[in-house]
PDB file of C-alpha atoms in Angstrom:
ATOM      1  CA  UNK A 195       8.484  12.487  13.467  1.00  0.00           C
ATOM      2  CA  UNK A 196       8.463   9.361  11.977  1.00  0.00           C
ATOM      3  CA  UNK A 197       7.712   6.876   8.754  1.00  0.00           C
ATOM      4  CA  UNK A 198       5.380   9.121   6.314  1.00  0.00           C
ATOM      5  CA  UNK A 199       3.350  12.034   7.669  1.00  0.00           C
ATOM      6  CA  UNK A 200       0.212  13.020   5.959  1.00  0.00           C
ATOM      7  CA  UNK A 201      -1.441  16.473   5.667  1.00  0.00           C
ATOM      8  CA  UNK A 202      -4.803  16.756   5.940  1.00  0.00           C
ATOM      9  CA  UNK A 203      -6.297  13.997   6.988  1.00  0.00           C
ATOM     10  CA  UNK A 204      -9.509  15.058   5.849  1.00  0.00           C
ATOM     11  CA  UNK A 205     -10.611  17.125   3.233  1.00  0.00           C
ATOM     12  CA  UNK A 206     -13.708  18.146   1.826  1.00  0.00           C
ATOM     13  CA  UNK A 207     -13.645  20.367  -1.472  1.00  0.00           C
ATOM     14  CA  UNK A 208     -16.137  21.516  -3.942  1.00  0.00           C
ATOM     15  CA  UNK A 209     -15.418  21.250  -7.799  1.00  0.00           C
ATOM     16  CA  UNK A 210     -14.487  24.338  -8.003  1.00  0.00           C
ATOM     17  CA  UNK A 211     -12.302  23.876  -5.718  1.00  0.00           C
ATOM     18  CA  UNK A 212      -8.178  24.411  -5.591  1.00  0.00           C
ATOM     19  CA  UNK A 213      -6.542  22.349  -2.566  1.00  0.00           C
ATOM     20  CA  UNK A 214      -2.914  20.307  -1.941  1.00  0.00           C
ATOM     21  CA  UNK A 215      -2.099  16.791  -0.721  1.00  0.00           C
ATOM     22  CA  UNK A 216       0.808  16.907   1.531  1.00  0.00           C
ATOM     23  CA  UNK A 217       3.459  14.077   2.015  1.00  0.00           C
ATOM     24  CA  UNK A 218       6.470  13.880   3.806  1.00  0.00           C
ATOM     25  CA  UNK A 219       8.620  10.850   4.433  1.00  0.00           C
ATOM     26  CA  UNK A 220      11.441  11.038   7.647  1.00  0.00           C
ATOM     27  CA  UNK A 221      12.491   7.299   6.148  1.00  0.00           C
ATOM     28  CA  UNK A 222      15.371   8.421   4.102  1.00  0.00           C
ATOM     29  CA  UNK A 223      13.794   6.800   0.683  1.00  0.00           C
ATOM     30  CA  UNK A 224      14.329   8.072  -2.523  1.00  0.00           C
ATOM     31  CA  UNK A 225      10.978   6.967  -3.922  1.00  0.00           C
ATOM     32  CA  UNK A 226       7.589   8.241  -3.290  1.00  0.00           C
ATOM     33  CA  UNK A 227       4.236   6.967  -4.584  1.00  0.00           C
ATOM     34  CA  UNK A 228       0.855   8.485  -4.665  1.00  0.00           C
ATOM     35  CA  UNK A 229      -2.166   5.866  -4.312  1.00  0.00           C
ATOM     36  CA  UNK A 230      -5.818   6.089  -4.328  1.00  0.00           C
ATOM     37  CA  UNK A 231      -7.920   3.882  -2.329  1.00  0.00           C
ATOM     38  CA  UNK A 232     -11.537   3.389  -2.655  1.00  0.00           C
ATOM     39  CA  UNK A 233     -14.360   1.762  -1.103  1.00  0.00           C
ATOM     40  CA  UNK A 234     -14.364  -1.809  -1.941  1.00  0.00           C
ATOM     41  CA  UNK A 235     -11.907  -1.687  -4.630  1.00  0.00           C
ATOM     42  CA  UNK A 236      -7.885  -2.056  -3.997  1.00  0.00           C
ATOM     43  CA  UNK A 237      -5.387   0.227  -3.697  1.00  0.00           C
ATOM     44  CA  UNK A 238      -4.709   1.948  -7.420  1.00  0.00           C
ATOM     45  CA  UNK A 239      -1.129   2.949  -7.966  1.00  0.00           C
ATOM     46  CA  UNK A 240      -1.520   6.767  -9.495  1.00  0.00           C
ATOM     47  CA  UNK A 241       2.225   8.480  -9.889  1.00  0.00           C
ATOM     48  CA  UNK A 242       5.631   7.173  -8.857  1.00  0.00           C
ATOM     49  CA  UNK A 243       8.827   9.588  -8.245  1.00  0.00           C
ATOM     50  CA  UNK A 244      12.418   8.482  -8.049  1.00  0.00           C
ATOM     51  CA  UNK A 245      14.956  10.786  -7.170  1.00  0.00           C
ATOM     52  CA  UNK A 246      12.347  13.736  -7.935  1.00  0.00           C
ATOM     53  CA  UNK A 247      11.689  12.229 -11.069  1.00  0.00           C
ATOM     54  CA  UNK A 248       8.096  11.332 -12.171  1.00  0.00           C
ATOM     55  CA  UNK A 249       8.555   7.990 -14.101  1.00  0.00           C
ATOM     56  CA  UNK A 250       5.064   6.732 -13.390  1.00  0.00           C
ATOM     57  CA  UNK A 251       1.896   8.236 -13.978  1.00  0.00           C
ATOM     58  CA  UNK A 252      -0.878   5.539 -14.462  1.00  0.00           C
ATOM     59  CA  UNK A 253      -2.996   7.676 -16.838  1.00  0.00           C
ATOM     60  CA  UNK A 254      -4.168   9.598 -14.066  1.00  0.00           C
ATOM     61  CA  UNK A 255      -6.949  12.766 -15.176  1.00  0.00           C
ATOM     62  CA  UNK A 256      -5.166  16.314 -15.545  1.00  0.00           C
ATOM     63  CA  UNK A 257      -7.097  17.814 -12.339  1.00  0.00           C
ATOM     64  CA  UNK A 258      -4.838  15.674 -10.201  1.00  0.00           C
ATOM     65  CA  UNK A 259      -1.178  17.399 -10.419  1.00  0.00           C
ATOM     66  CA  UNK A 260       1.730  15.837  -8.748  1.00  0.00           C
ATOM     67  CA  UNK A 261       4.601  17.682  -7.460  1.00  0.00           C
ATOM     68  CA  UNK A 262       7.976  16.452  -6.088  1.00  0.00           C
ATOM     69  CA  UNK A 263      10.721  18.773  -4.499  1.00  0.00           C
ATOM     70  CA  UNK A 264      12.935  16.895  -3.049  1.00  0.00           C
ATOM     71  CA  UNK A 265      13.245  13.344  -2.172  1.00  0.00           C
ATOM     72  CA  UNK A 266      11.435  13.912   1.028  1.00  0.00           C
ATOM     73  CA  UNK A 267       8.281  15.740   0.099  1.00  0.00           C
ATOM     74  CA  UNK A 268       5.628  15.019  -2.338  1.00  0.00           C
ATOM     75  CA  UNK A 269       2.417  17.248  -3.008  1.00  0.00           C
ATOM     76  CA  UNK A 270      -0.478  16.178  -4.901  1.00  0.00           C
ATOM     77  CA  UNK A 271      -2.425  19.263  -6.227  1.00  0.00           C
ATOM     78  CA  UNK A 272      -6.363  19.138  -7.149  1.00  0.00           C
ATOM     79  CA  UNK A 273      -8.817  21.346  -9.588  1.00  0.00           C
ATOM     80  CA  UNK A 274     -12.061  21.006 -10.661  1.00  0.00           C
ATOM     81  CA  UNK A 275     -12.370  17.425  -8.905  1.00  0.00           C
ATOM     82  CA  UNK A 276     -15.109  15.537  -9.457  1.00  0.00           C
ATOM     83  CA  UNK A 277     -17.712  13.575  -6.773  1.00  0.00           C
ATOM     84  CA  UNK A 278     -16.254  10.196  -7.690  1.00  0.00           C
ATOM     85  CA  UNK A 279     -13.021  11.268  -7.075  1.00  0.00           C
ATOM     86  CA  UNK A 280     -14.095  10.772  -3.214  1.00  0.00           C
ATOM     87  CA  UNK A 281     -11.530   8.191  -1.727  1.00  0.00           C
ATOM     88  CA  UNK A 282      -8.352   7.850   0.531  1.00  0.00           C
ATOM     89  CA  UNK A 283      -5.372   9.152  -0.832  1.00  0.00           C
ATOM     90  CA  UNK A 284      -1.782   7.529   0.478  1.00  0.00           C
ATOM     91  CA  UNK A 285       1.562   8.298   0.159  1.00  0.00           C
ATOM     92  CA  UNK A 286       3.877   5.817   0.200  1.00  0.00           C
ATOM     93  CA  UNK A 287       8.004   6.130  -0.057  1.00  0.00           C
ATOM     94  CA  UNK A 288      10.411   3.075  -0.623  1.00  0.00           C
ATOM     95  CA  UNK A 289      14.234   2.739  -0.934  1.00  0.00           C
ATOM     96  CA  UNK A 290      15.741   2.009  -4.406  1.00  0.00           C
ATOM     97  CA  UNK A 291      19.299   1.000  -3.906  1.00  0.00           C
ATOM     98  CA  UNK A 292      21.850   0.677  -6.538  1.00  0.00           C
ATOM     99  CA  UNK A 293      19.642   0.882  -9.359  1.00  0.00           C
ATOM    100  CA  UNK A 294      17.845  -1.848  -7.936  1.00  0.00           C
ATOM    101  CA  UNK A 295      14.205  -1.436  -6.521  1.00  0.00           C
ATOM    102  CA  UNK A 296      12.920  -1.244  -2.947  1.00  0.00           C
ATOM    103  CA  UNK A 297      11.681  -4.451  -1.537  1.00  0.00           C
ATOM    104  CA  UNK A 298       9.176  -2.668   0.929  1.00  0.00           C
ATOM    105  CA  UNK A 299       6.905   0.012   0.731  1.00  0.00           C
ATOM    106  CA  UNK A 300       6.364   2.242   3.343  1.00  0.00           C
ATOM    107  CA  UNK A 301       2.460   4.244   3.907  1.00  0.00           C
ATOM    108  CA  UNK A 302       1.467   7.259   5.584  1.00  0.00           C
ATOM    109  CA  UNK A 303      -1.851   7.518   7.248  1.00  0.00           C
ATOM    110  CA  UNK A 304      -3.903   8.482   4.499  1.00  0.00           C
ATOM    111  CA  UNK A 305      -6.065  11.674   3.531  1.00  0.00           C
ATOM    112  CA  UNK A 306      -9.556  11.051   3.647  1.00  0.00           C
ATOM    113  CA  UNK A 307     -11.289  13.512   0.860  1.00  0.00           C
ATOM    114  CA  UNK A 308     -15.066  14.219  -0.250  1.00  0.00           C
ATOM    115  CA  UNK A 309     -15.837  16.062  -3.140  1.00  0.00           C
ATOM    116  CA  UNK A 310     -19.216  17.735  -2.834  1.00  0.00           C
TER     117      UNK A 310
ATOM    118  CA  UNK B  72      -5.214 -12.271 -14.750  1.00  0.00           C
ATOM    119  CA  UNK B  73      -4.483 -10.021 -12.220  1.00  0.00           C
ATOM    120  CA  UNK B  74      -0.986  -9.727 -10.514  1.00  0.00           C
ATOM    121  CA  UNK B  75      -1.929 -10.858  -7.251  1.00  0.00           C
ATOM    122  CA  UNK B  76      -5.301 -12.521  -6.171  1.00  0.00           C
ATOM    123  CA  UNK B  77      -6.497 -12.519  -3.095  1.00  0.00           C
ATOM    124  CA  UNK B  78     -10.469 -13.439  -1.401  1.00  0.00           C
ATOM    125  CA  UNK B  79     -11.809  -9.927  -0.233  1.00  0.00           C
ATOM    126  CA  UNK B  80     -13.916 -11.961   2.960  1.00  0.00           C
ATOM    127  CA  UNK B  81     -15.081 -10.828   5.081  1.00  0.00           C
ATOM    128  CA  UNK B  82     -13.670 -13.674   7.572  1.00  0.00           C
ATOM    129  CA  UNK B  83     -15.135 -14.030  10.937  1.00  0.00           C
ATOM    130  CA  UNK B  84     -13.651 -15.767  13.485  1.00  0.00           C
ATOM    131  CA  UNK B  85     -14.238 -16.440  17.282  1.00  0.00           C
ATOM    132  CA  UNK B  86     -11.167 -14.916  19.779  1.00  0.00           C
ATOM    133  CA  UNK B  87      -8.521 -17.555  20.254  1.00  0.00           C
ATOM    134  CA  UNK B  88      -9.019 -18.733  17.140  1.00  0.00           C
ATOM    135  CA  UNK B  89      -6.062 -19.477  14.297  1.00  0.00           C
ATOM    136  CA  UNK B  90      -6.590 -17.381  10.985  1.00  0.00           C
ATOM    137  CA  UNK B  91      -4.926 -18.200   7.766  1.00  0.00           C
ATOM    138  CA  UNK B  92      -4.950 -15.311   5.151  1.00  0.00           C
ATOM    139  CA  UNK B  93      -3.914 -16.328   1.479  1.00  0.00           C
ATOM    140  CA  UNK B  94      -3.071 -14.862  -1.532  1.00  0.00           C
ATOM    141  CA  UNK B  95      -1.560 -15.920  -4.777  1.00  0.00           C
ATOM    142  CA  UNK B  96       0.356 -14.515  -7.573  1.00  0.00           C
ATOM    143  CA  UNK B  97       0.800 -14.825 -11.091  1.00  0.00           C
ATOM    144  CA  UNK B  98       4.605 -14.108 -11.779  1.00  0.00           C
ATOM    145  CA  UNK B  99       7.653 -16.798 -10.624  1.00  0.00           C
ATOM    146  CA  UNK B 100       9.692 -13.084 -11.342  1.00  0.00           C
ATOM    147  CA  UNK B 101       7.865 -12.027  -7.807  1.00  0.00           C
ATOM    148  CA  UNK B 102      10.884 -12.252  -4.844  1.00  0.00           C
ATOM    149  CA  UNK B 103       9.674 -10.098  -1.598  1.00  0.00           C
ATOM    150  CA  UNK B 104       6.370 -10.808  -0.051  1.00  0.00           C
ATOM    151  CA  UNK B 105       4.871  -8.285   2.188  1.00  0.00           C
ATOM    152  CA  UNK B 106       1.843  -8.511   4.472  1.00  0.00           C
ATOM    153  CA  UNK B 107       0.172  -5.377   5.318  1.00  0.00           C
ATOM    154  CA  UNK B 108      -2.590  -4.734   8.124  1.00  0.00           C
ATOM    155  CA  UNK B 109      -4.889  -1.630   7.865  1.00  0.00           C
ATOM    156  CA  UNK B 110      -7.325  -0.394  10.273  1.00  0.00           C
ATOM    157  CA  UNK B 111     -10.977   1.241   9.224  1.00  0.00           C
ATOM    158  CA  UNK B 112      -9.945   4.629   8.188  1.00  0.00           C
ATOM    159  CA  UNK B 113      -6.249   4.111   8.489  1.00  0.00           C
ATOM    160  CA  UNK B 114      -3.308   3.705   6.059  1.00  0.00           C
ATOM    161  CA  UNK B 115      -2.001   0.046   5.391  1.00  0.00           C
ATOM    162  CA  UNK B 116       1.021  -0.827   8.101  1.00  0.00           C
ATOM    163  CA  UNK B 117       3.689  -3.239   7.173  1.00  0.00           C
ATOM    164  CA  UNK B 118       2.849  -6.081   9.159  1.00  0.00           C
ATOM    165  CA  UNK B 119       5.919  -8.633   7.847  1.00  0.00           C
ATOM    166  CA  UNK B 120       8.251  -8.906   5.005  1.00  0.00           C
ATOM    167  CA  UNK B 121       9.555 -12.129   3.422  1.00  0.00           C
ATOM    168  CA  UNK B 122      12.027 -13.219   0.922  1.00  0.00           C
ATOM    169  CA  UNK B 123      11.893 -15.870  -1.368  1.00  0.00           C
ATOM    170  CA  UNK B 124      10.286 -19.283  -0.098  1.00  0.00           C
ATOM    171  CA  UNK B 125       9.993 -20.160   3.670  1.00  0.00           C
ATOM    172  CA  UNK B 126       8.484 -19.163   6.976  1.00  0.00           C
ATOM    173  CA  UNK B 127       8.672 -16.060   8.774  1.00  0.00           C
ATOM    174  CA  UNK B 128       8.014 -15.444  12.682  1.00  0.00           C
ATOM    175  CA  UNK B 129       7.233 -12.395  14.657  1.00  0.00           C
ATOM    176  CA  UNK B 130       5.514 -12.967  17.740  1.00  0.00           C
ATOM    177  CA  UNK B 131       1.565 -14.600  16.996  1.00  0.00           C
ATOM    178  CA  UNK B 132       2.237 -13.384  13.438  1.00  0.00           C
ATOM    179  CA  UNK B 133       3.582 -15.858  10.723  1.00  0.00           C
ATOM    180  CA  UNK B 134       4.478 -15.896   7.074  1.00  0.00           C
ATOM    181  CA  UNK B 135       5.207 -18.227   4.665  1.00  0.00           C
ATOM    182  CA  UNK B 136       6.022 -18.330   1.064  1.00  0.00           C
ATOM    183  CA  UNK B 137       5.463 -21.316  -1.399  1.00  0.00           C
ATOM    184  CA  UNK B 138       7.103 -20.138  -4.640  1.00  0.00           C
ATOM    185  CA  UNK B 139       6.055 -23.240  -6.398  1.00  0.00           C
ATOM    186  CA  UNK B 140       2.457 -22.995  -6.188  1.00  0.00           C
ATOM    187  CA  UNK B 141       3.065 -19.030  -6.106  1.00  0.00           C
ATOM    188  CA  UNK B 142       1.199 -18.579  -2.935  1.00  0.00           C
ATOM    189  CA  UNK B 143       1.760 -16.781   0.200  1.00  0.00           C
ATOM    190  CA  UNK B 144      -0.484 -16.701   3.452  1.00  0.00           C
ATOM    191  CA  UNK B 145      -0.129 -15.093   6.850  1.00  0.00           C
ATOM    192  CA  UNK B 146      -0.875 -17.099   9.817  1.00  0.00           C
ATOM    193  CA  UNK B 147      -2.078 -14.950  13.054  1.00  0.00           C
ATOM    194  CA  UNK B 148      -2.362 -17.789  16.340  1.00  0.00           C
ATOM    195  CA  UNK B 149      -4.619 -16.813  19.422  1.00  0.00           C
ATOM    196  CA  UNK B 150      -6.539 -14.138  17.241  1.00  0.00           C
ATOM    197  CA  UNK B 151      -7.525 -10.724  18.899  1.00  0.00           C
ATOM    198  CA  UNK B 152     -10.265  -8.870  18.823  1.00  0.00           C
ATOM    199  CA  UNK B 153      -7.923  -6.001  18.081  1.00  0.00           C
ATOM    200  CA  UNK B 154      -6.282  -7.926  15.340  1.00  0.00           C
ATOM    201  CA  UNK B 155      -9.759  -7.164  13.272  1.00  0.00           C
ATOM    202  CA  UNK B 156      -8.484  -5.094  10.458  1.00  0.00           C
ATOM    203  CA  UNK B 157      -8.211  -5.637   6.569  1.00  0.00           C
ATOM    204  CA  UNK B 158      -5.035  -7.436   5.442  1.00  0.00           C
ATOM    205  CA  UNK B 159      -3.379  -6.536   2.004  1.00  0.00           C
ATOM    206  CA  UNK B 160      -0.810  -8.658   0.549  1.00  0.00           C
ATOM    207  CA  UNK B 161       1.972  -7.221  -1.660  1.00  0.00           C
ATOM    208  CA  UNK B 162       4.423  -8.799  -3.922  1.00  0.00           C
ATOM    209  CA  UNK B 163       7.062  -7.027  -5.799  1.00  0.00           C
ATOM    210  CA  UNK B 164      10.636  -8.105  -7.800  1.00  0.00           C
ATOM    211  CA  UNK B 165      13.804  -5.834  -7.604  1.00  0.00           C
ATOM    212  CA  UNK B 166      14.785  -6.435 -10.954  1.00  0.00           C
ATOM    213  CA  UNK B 167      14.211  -3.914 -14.047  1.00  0.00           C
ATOM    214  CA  UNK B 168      11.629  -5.576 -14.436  1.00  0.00           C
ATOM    215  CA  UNK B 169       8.250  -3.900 -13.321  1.00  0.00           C
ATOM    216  CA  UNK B 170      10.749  -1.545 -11.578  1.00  0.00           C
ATOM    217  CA  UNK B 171       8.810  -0.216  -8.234  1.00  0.00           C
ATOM    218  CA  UNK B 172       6.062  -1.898  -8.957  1.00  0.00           C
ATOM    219  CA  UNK B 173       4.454  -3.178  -5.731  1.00  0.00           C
ATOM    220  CA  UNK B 174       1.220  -5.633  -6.756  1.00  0.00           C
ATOM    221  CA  UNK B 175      -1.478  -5.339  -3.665  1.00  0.00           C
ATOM    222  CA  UNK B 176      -4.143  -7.723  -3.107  1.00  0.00           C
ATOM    223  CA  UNK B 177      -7.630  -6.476  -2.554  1.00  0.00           C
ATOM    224  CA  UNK B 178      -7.475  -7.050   1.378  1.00  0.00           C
ATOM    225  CA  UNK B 179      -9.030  -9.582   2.984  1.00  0.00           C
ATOM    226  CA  UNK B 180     -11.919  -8.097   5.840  1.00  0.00           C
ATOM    227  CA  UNK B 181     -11.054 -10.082   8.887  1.00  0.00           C
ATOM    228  CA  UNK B 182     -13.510  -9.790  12.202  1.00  0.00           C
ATOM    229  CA  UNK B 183     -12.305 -11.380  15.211  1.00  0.00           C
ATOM    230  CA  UNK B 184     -15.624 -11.414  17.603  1.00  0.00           C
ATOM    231  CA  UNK B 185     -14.888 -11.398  21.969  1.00  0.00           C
TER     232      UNK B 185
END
């Protein structure tokens, strides 16, 4: 496989629900992102890892839980979500080189999730 | 004011015909200039890449960066109906500063009728 692989695509929950996000990138980046997209609005950055390191989380509700193993793989765990919370989620892994930022950013396909 | 600014469309245009997509940005800090193409459904795909000011070519696709006027737009020639997609543009610096932070656009909805 390659670039960033996605898992599910689709998802539908109820808010009682417990489910997991799956991400993994085949890119060799050390960075991976977690981004919500809705309809009609743009993409909105929610968590950033480098190196397994969260240093980004852009005030982002509790019920969304991020996890990071390794470099490769990045989970995004959700509780108790709410109907608004409806939207495409995409990962997203980039290089940072030398201390020095990646100038591209690389998406997977998305995971398309209702909350009913 | 927003990072990046961009006019969300939709833009209709007959097949054959030249599209210009445009954005602009708010920082002079901003170096790499992405263009990104996503499809109804779909994640965004990293359409071209620039650096600094200049032109870019692949194929019908080009980009081109005026850092003075802090404005980027994607040219597509001999449009496609299959080229009808959204089109994000991204801007980012590799500095510390706003360290991986990538700024999107809103997309721009671009219909490219037979």
């Amino acid at each position: 496989e390659t670039g960033v692989t996605q898992t599910p695509r689709h998802l539908v929950m109820g808010m009682t629900n417990k489910k997991s996000l799956k991400c993994e990138q085949h890119l060799g980046h050390n960075a991976m992102y977690w981004y919500k997209q809705s309809a009609k609005k743009p993409l909105e950055l929610m968590f950033v890892y480098n190196f397994k390191e969260q240093t980004e989380n852009n005030s982002v509700p509790s019920r969304f839980s991020p996890e990071c193993p390794n470099s490769s793989h990045l989970f995004l765990h959700l509780h108790t979500l709410q109907p608004e919370d409806s939207a495409l989620y995409l990962c997203a892994s980039s290089q940072v080189f030398r201390g020095k930022a990646g100038n591209t950013i690389y998406f997977g396909e998305g995971s398309w999730l209702t909350v009913v | 004011q927003k990072e990046v600014e961009q006019d969300p469309g939709p833009l209709s245009v007959p097949e054959g015909a030249i599209v210009s997509l445009n954005c602009t940005y708010s920082n002079s800090a901003f170096q790499y200039f992405m263009w990104y193409r996503q499809y109804s459904r779909k994640g965004p795909e990293l359409l071209m890449y620039t650096y600094s000011s200049g032109n870019k070519e692949d194929g019908r696709f080009t980009a081109q960066v005026d850092k003075s006027s802090k404005y980027i737009s994607l040219f597509i020639r001999d449009s496609q109906p299959s080229d009808s997609a959204t089109y994000l543009c991204a801007v980012t610096s590799r500095g510390e500063y706003n360290f991986n932070k990538f700024y999107f656009g809103s997309g721009t909805k671009l219909n490219v009728k037979p």
